[in-house]
Coordinates of C-alpha atoms in Angstrom, one line a residue:
M1 CA 7.8 15.7 -19.6
W2 CA 5.8 18.6 -18.0
R3 CA 4.8 19.7 -21.5
K4 CA 3.4 16.2 -22.2
V5 CA 1.4 16.1 -19.0
F6 CA 0.1 19.7 -19.5
T7 CA -1.0 18.6 -23.0
W8 CA -2.9 15.7 -21.5
G9 CA -4.6 18.0 -19.1
M10 CA -5.6 20.5 -21.8
A11 CA -6.9 17.7 -24.0
G12 CA -9.0 16.3 -21.2
A13 CA -10.4 19.6 -20.3
S14 CA -11.1 20.5 -23.9
A15 CA -12.9 17.2 -24.5
C16 CA -15.0 17.9 -21.5
L17 CA -15.9 21.4 -22.7
C18 CA -16.7 20.3 -26.3
G19 CA -18.9 17.5 -25.2
S20 CA -20.9 19.8 -22.9
M21 CA -21.2 22.6 -25.5
A22 CA -23.1 20.4 -27.9
D23 CA -25.9 20.0 -25.3
A24 CA -25.8 23.6 -24.2
G25 CA -27.3 24.9 -27.5
E26 CA -30.6 23.4 -26.6
A27 CA -30.4 24.0 -22.8
E28 CA -30.9 27.2 -20.8
H29 CA -27.8 29.1 -19.7
G30 CA -27.7 27.4 -16.3
F31 CA -26.0 24.3 -17.8
L32 CA -22.8 26.3 -18.6
K33 CA -23.3 29.3 -16.3
D34 CA -23.0 27.2 -13.2
S35 CA -20.3 24.9 -14.6
T36 CA -16.8 24.6 -13.2
T37 CA -13.7 23.4 -15.1
T38 CA -10.4 22.6 -13.3
V39 CA -7.1 21.0 -14.1
G40 CA -5.1 19.8 -11.2
F41 CA -1.4 18.7 -11.4
R42 CA 0.1 16.5 -8.8
N43 CA 3.9 15.6 -8.6
F44 CA 4.4 12.8 -6.1
Y45 CA 7.7 11.4 -4.7
W46 CA 7.4 8.2 -2.5
N47 CA 10.3 6.8 -0.5
A48 CA 9.9 3.8 1.8
D49 CA 12.6 2.0 3.8
N50 CA 11.0 -1.2 4.9
R51 CA 13.7 -1.9 7.4
N52 CA 15.5 -5.3 7.4
G53 CA 13.7 -6.4 4.2
S54 CA 10.5 -6.7 6.2
Y55 CA 8.2 -5.9 3.2
L56 CA 7.0 -8.9 1.2
N57 CA 6.3 -7.7 -2.3
P58 CA 3.7 -9.2 -4.6
A59 CA 6.3 -11.5 -6.2
G60 CA 6.9 -13.1 -2.8
E61 CA 10.3 -11.5 -2.4
R62 CA 11.7 -9.6 0.6
Q63 CA 12.1 -6.0 -0.3
S64 CA 13.7 -3.3 1.9
Y65 CA 13.5 -0.2 -0.2
R66 CA 10.9 1.4 -2.5
Q67 CA 11.3 4.6 -4.4
E68 CA 8.9 6.1 -6.9
W69 CA 8.4 9.5 -8.5
A70 CA 5.5 10.4 -10.9
Q71 CA 3.5 13.2 -12.4
G72 CA -0.2 13.1 -12.6
V73 CA -3.0 15.3 -13.9
L74 CA -6.7 15.3 -13.1
A75 CA -9.1 17.4 -15.4
K76 CA -12.7 17.9 -14.3
F77 CA -15.7 19.5 -16.0
N78 CA -18.8 19.7 -13.7
S79 CA -21.8 21.3 -15.5
G80 CA -24.6 23.1 -13.9
F81 CA -28.2 22.0 -14.5
T82 CA -30.6 22.8 -17.2
Q83 CA -33.5 25.0 -16.1
G84 CA -37.0 23.7 -15.4
L85 CA -38.7 21.5 -12.8
V86 CA -36.2 18.8 -13.5
G87 CA -32.6 19.9 -14.3
F88 CA -30.1 17.7 -16.1
G89 CA -26.3 17.9 -16.1
L90 CA -23.0 16.2 -16.9
D91 CA -19.8 15.6 -15.1
L92 CA -16.6 14.5 -16.9
H93 CA -13.1 13.8 -15.8
Y94 CA -9.7 12.7 -17.2
M95 CA -6.7 11.3 -15.3
G96 CA -3.2 10.7 -16.6
A97 CA 0.2 9.8 -15.1
V98 CA 3.8 9.7 -16.2
K99 CA 6.4 7.7 -14.3
L100 CA 9.5 9.9 -13.7
D101 CA 11.5 7.4 -11.6
G102 CA 11.1 3.9 -10.2
G103 CA 12.1 0.5 -11.7
K104 CA 11.0 -3.1 -11.3
G105 CA 12.0 -4.2 -7.8
R106 CA 11.6 -0.7 -6.3
V107 CA 7.9 -0.1 -6.8
G108 CA 4.7 -1.3 -5.1
D109 CA 1.7 -1.7 -7.2
G110 CA -0.1 1.5 -6.2
I111 CA -3.2 -0.5 -5.4
G112 CA -3.1 -3.0 -2.6
N113 CA 0.6 -2.6 -1.8
G114 CA 2.1 0.8 -1.2
G115 CA 3.4 3.0 -4.0
I116 CA 2.0 5.4 -6.5
V117 CA 2.4 4.0 -10.1
S118 CA 0.6 1.3 -12.1
R119 CA 2.3 -1.9 -13.1
D120 CA 2.0 -4.2 -16.2
N121 CA 1.3 -7.9 -16.1
Q122 CA 5.0 -8.7 -15.7
G123 CA 5.3 -6.5 -12.6
A124 CA 7.2 -3.7 -14.3
P125 CA 6.1 -0.1 -13.7
K126 CA 4.2 1.5 -16.6
S127 CA 5.8 4.5 -18.1
E128 CA 2.4 6.2 -18.5
Y129 CA -1.3 5.4 -18.1
S130 CA -4.6 7.3 -18.2
K131 CA -8.3 6.9 -18.0
A132 CA -11.5 9.0 -18.4
G133 CA -15.0 8.8 -17.0
G134 CA -18.1 10.7 -16.3
A135 CA -21.6 10.8 -14.9
V136 CA -25.0 12.1 -15.8
K137 CA -27.0 13.9 -13.2
M138 CA -30.4 15.3 -12.5
R139 CA -31.8 17.7 -9.9
I140 CA -35.3 18.3 -8.5
G141 CA -35.4 21.1 -5.9
S142 CA -32.6 20.4 -3.4
T143 CA -32.2 16.7 -4.4
E144 CA -29.5 15.5 -6.8
L145 CA -29.1 12.1 -8.4
A146 CA -26.0 11.1 -10.4
Y147 CA -25.0 7.9 -12.2
G148 CA -21.6 6.9 -13.6
D149 CA -18.0 7.1 -12.3
L150 CA -18.3 9.0 -9.1
F151 CA -16.3 10.1 -6.0
P152 CA -18.5 9.1 -3.0
D153 CA -17.5 10.8 0.3
S154 CA -18.8 9.5 3.6
P155 CA -17.5 7.8 6.8
V156 CA -18.4 4.4 5.5
L157 CA -17.5 4.8 1.8
K158 CA -15.0 7.5 0.9
Y159 CA -13.1 7.4 -2.4
G160 CA -9.3 7.1 -2.0
D161 CA -7.2 10.2 -2.9
I162 CA -4.0 9.5 -0.9
R163 CA -1.8 8.5 -3.9
L164 CA -1.0 10.0 -7.3
L165 CA -4.6 9.7 -8.7
P166 CA -7.9 9.2 -7.0
Q167 CA -10.2 6.2 -7.0
T168 CA -13.7 6.3 -8.6
L169 CA -16.6 3.9 -8.1
R170 CA -19.3 3.1 -10.7
G171 CA -22.9 3.4 -9.7
W172 CA -25.4 5.9 -8.5
N173 CA -25.4 8.5 -5.7
L174 CA -28.2 10.6 -4.2
T175 CA -27.7 13.9 -2.2
D176 CA -30.5 15.9 -0.5
R177 CA -30.2 19.3 1.2
T178 CA -33.9 20.1 1.6
F179 CA -33.7 20.7 5.3
N180 CA -31.5 23.4 6.8
G181 CA -28.5 22.0 8.5
L182 CA -29.1 18.4 7.2
T183 CA -27.3 16.8 4.3
L184 CA -28.5 13.3 3.4
N185 CA -26.5 10.9 1.1
G186 CA -27.0 7.5 -0.3
G187 CA -25.6 5.3 -3.1
R188 CA -25.0 1.9 -4.6
F189 CA -21.9 1.0 -6.5
T190 CA -21.0 -2.2 -8.5
S191 CA -17.3 -1.8 -9.3
S192 CA -14.2 0.3 -8.6
S193 CA -11.6 2.0 -10.8
D194 CA -8.6 1.7 -8.6
R195 CA -6.2 4.6 -8.0
A196 CA -3.4 3.1 -10.2
E197 CA -5.5 1.2 -12.7
T198 CA -7.1 2.2 -16.0
N199 CA -10.1 -0.2 -16.1
H200 CA -13.5 0.7 -14.7
G201 CA -14.6 -2.8 -13.7
G202 CA -12.4 -3.5 -10.7
K203 CA -13.7 -6.0 -8.2
L204 CA -15.0 -4.8 -4.8
G205 CA -13.6 -6.0 -1.5
T206 CA -11.8 -4.7 1.5
A207 CA -8.4 -3.2 2.3
Y208 CA -7.4 -6.0 4.7
G209 CA -9.4 -8.9 3.2
G210 CA -8.7 -8.4 -0.5
R211 CA -10.9 -8.1 -3.6
Q212 CA -13.8 -10.5 -3.9
A213 CA -15.3 -11.6 -7.2
D214 CA -18.6 -12.6 -5.5
S215 CA -19.2 -9.3 -3.9
D216 CA -21.5 -7.5 -6.4
F217 CA -22.1 -4.1 -4.8
V218 CA -21.5 -1.7 -1.9
S219 CA -24.2 0.6 -0.8
Y220 CA -24.4 3.3 1.8
Y221 CA -26.8 5.8 3.4
G222 CA -26.9 8.4 6.1
G223 CA -26.4 12.1 6.8
I224 CA -24.7 14.9 8.6
Y225 CA -26.6 17.3 10.9
T226 CA -25.2 20.7 11.9
G227 CA -28.4 22.3 13.2
F228 CA -27.2 22.5 16.8
D229 CA -24.8 25.3 17.8
N230 CA -21.2 24.1 17.8
V231 CA -22.2 20.4 17.2
K232 CA -21.9 18.1 14.2
I233 CA -23.6 14.7 14.2
K234 CA -23.0 12.0 11.6
L235 CA -25.0 8.8 11.2
Y236 CA -24.3 6.3 8.4
G237 CA -24.8 2.7 7.4
S238 CA -23.4 0.6 4.6
E239 CA -23.5 -3.0 3.1
L240 CA -20.7 -4.7 1.3
D241 CA -22.4 -7.6 -0.5
N242 CA -21.8 -11.0 1.1
I243 CA -19.2 -9.5 3.4
W244 CA -20.6 -7.1 6.0
K245 CA -23.1 -4.6 7.2
Q246 CA -21.5 -1.6 8.9
Q247 CA -22.9 1.3 10.9
F248 CA -21.2 4.5 11.9
A249 CA -22.0 7.3 14.4
S250 CA -20.0 10.3 15.5
V251 CA -20.5 13.5 17.4
E252 CA -18.2 16.5 17.4
Y253 CA -18.4 19.5 19.7
R254 CA -16.4 22.8 19.4
V255 CA -17.0 25.8 21.6
P256 CA -15.0 29.1 22.1
L257 CA -14.0 29.7 25.7
K258 CA -14.3 32.9 27.5
V259 CA -10.7 32.7 28.6
G260 CA -9.7 32.4 25.0
G261 CA -9.1 29.6 22.5
V262 CA -11.4 26.9 21.4
F263 CA -12.2 23.6 23.1
N264 CA -13.1 20.6 21.0
T265 CA -14.1 17.0 21.7
G266 CA -15.6 14.2 19.8
A267 CA -16.2 10.4 19.5
N268 CA -16.5 8.0 16.5
Y269 CA -18.0 4.5 16.5
Y270 CA -18.1 1.7 13.9
R271 CA -20.1 -1.5 14.2
T272 CA -19.3 -4.2 11.6
R273 CA -21.0 -7.6 11.3
D274 CA -20.7 -10.2 8.5
T275 CA -23.7 -10.8 6.2
G276 CA -24.8 -13.0 3.3
N277 CA -22.3 -15.6 2.4
S278 CA -19.7 -14.1 4.7
L279 CA -16.9 -14.2 2.1
L280 CA -14.3 -13.0 4.6
G281 CA -15.5 -15.3 7.4
D282 CA -17.2 -14.3 10.7
I283 CA -16.9 -10.6 11.5
R284 CA -17.9 -9.1 14.9
N285 CA -16.0 -5.9 15.3
D286 CA -16.7 -2.7 17.3
A287 CA -14.2 0.1 16.8
W288 CA -14.4 3.5 18.5
S289 CA -12.3 6.5 19.3
A290 CA -12.6 9.6 21.5
R291 CA -10.6 12.8 21.5
V292 CA -10.2 16.1 23.4
G293 CA -8.3 19.2 22.2
Y294 CA -7.6 22.9 22.7
A295 CA -6.7 25.5 20.1
L296 CA -5.3 29.0 20.7
A297 CA -3.7 31.5 18.3
G298 CA -2.6 29.1 15.7
H299 CA -1.6 26.3 18.1
K300 CA -3.7 23.2 18.6
F301 CA -3.1 20.3 21.0
E302 CA -5.2 17.1 20.9
V303 CA -5.1 13.7 22.6
A304 CA -7.1 10.7 21.6
Y305 CA -7.9 7.0 22.5
T306 CA -8.8 4.4 19.9
R307 CA -10.1 0.9 20.7
I308 CA -10.8 -2.1 18.5
D309 CA -13.0 -4.8 20.1
G310 CA -13.0 -7.9 17.9
D311 CA -10.8 -10.8 16.7
Q312 CA -10.7 -9.2 13.3
P313 CA -9.1 -5.9 12.3
F314 CA -11.4 -2.9 11.7
D315 CA -11.6 -3.0 7.9
Y316 CA -12.9 -0.8 5.1
V317 CA -13.7 -0.9 1.4
W318 CA -10.9 -1.8 -1.0
N319 CA -8.8 1.2 -2.1
S320 CA -11.1 3.7 -0.3
F321 CA -10.2 5.7 2.8
D322 CA -13.4 5.5 4.8
I323 CA -11.8 5.4 8.3
E324 CA -12.7 8.1 10.8
L325 CA -10.8 6.7 13.8
D326 CA -8.4 9.1 15.5
A327 CA -5.4 6.8 15.5
A328 CA -5.4 6.2 11.7
S329 CA -2.2 7.7 10.3
Q330 CA 0.3 7.7 7.5
G331 CA 2.1 4.4 8.1
S332 CA -0.5 2.4 10.0
D333 CA -4.3 2.4 10.6
F334 CA -3.8 1.1 14.2
N335 CA -6.8 -1.1 13.6
S336 CA -5.6 -4.6 14.4
P337 CA -7.6 -7.1 16.5
N338 CA -8.2 -6.0 20.0
E339 CA -5.8 -3.1 19.7
R340 CA -5.8 -0.1 22.1
A341 CA -4.0 3.1 20.9
W342 CA -3.2 6.4 22.5
S343 CA -2.3 9.3 20.3
A344 CA -1.1 12.9 20.8
R345 CA -1.0 15.6 18.2
Y346 CA 0.2 19.2 17.8
D347 CA -0.7 21.5 14.9
L348 CA 0.7 24.9 14.1
D349 CA -0.7 27.5 11.7
A350 CA 2.4 29.6 11.1
A351 CA 0.3 32.6 10.1
V352 CA 0.6 33.6 13.8
L353 CA 4.4 33.7 13.3
G354 CA 4.0 35.9 10.2
V355 CA 4.2 33.1 7.6
P356 CA 0.7 32.6 6.2
G357 CA 0.2 29.4 4.2
L358 CA 2.7 27.4 6.3
S359 CA 1.4 24.7 8.7
F360 CA 3.1 21.9 10.7
T361 CA 1.9 18.8 12.4
A362 CA 3.6 16.4 14.8
R363 CA 1.9 13.2 16.0
Y364 CA 2.8 10.2 18.1
I365 CA 0.6 7.1 18.3
R366 CA 1.2 3.9 20.3
G367 CA -0.9 0.7 20.0
T368 CA -0.8 -2.2 22.4
D369 CA -2.6 -5.5 23.3
I370 CA -2.9 -6.7 19.7
D371 CA -4.3 -10.2 19.8
G372 CA -5.5 -12.0 16.7
R373 CA -5.5 -15.6 17.9
G374 CA -9.3 -15.7 17.4
A375 CA -9.1 -14.4 13.8
G376 CA -10.3 -16.6 10.9
G377 CA -11.3 -16.5 7.3
A378 CA -9.5 -13.8 5.3
Y379 CA -7.9 -12.5 8.5
A380 CA -6.3 -15.8 9.7
R381 CA -2.8 -14.4 9.4
Y382 CA -3.5 -12.4 12.6
Q383 CA -3.5 -15.7 14.5
A384 CA 0.3 -15.4 14.7
V385 CA -0.1 -12.4 17.0
S386 CA -1.0 -12.8 20.7
D387 CA 0.8 -9.8 22.3
G388 CA 1.7 -7.3 19.7
S389 CA 2.4 -3.6 19.8
Q390 CA 3.4 -0.8 17.4
W391 CA 4.2 2.9 17.5
E392 CA 4.4 5.7 14.9
R393 CA 5.9 9.2 14.8
D394 CA 4.7 11.6 12.1
L395 CA 6.1 15.0 11.0
W396 CA 4.1 16.8 8.4
V397 CA 4.8 20.2 6.8
K398 CA 2.6 22.0 4.2
Y399 CA 3.0 25.3 2.5
V400 CA 0.3 26.9 0.2
V401 CA 1.3 29.9 -2.0
Q402 CA -1.0 32.8 -1.0
S403 CA -0.8 35.1 -4.1
G404 CA 0.7 35.6 -7.5
P405 CA 0.8 33.4 -10.6
A406 CA 1.3 30.3 -8.4
K407 CA -1.5 31.0 -6.0
N408 CA -2.9 27.9 -4.3
L409 CA 0.1 25.7 -5.3
S410 CA 0.8 23.5 -2.3
L411 CA 3.9 21.6 -1.2
R412 CA 3.6 18.8 1.4
V413 CA 6.4 16.9 3.0
L414 CA 5.1 13.9 5.1
H415 CA 7.5 11.7 7.1
A416 CA 6.5 8.7 9.2
S417 CA 8.5 6.3 11.3
M418 CA 6.7 3.1 12.5
R419 CA 8.1 0.2 14.6
T420 CA 6.5 -3.0 15.7
G421 CA 6.8 -4.7 19.1
G422 CA 6.1 -8.0 20.7
D423 CA 5.1 -10.6 18.1
Y424 CA 3.4 -8.1 15.8
G425 CA 6.4 -8.2 13.4
A426 CA 5.1 -11.5 12.2
I427 CA 2.5 -9.7 10.0
A428 CA 3.6 -6.1 9.9
N429 CA 6.9 -4.3 8.9
D430 CA 9.0 -1.6 10.4
L431 CA 8.9 1.5 8.2
D432 CA 10.5 4.8 7.5
Q433 CA 8.5 6.6 4.8
T434 CA 8.7 10.0 3.2
R435 CA 6.2 11.5 0.7
I436 CA 6.8 14.8 -1.1
I437 CA 3.6 16.0 -2.9
L438 CA 3.3 19.1 -5.1
D439 CA -0.3 20.1 -6.0
Y440 CA -1.1 22.8 -8.5
P441 CA -4.8 23.4 -9.2
L442 CA -5.8 25.5 -12.2
D443 CA -9.2 27.1 -12.4
L444 CA -10.3 27.3 -16.0
N445 CA -13.7 28.9 -15.4
F446 CA -12.7 31.9 -17.4
L447 CA -13.3 29.7 -20.5
K448 CA -17.1 29.8 -19.9

């Protein structure tokens, strides 16, 4: 099986290289000289105990246990730019996956319901699936414009890469770095290629409201400024056609202390309002979080508070992961209507204990005051909750190989336990979930 996946990766990378070589003959050396070629392998095991059969699968059946195991590969070729006033380039990618374990009745769909593998029209997991895509790009000075299947990364639109394979969105994206300390971004996308699907024309929509055929685009704009000492500022806005307009602001402050260690604090804020035909109904949601932390000699402690003001949940673009609220975690986003959540976190960099590459995280989050009685439209299911609560405990361990033939290979073990309280169980399920993820990136730039 590994040989088959490796062959896929090599075939994808070779196709990328051959396609770019043809153009390189007429271009200056910058096209290839500045290119990068990588192949990343990801082995993903997913185990979820939805206690007491509390998970309702897409077939409408109660399901208490899900287990999946799959191998994926992502090959990327990112060219440099041709020389001249206007430079041109090409980015290509190939993704493939092989199911190693997981039968019908034990898998999600990897898209809107948890899990990692794709399913066919009868609900059975596919034994293998793949897709390829790319983008053309141009550069003028410090400004780059790309069109095609892209990986946008911002607080209001961030491609999802928390399963076996990443999501892409089709459209254009602009990045400008003309001014020191300031990075500006903007883009407009018309469809999505979901993380466990092979098509490139997937409908847009939201994570909690579902996909919407009449939402034609999602656009975003904004930037990050780091020109002040120890301060990072983010300001962004987005529009999801006929659904909402969303604004985001955040500030982060980190400063070394004379007594030793580093103090950090920050705050994030989202403002979401319905727009156009309001396909998901009325939306008036303000979501924010604030945190404070201290780090010393490989140890870091942080506490945070997150608050959702609105009768709808804080929502984000379908299959993406654009959520910069401090309570968002492995099992739950802690984003329900009117929810208030406290969280505490401890991180350890075990290099201070003589084990470089090893890290550990422990988190506890508790959300209360969930009240969705005023919810409507696509969020009407929250009307069943008037006094809900939930808590989650996370234990995460990661090790990255530091040297040798397997350098940069990483192993992550993520375990989460989540429980509901009050009447929140009417729409959410108790959960014990384990993910084991092995990532092995290969750098093929020696092929240039």
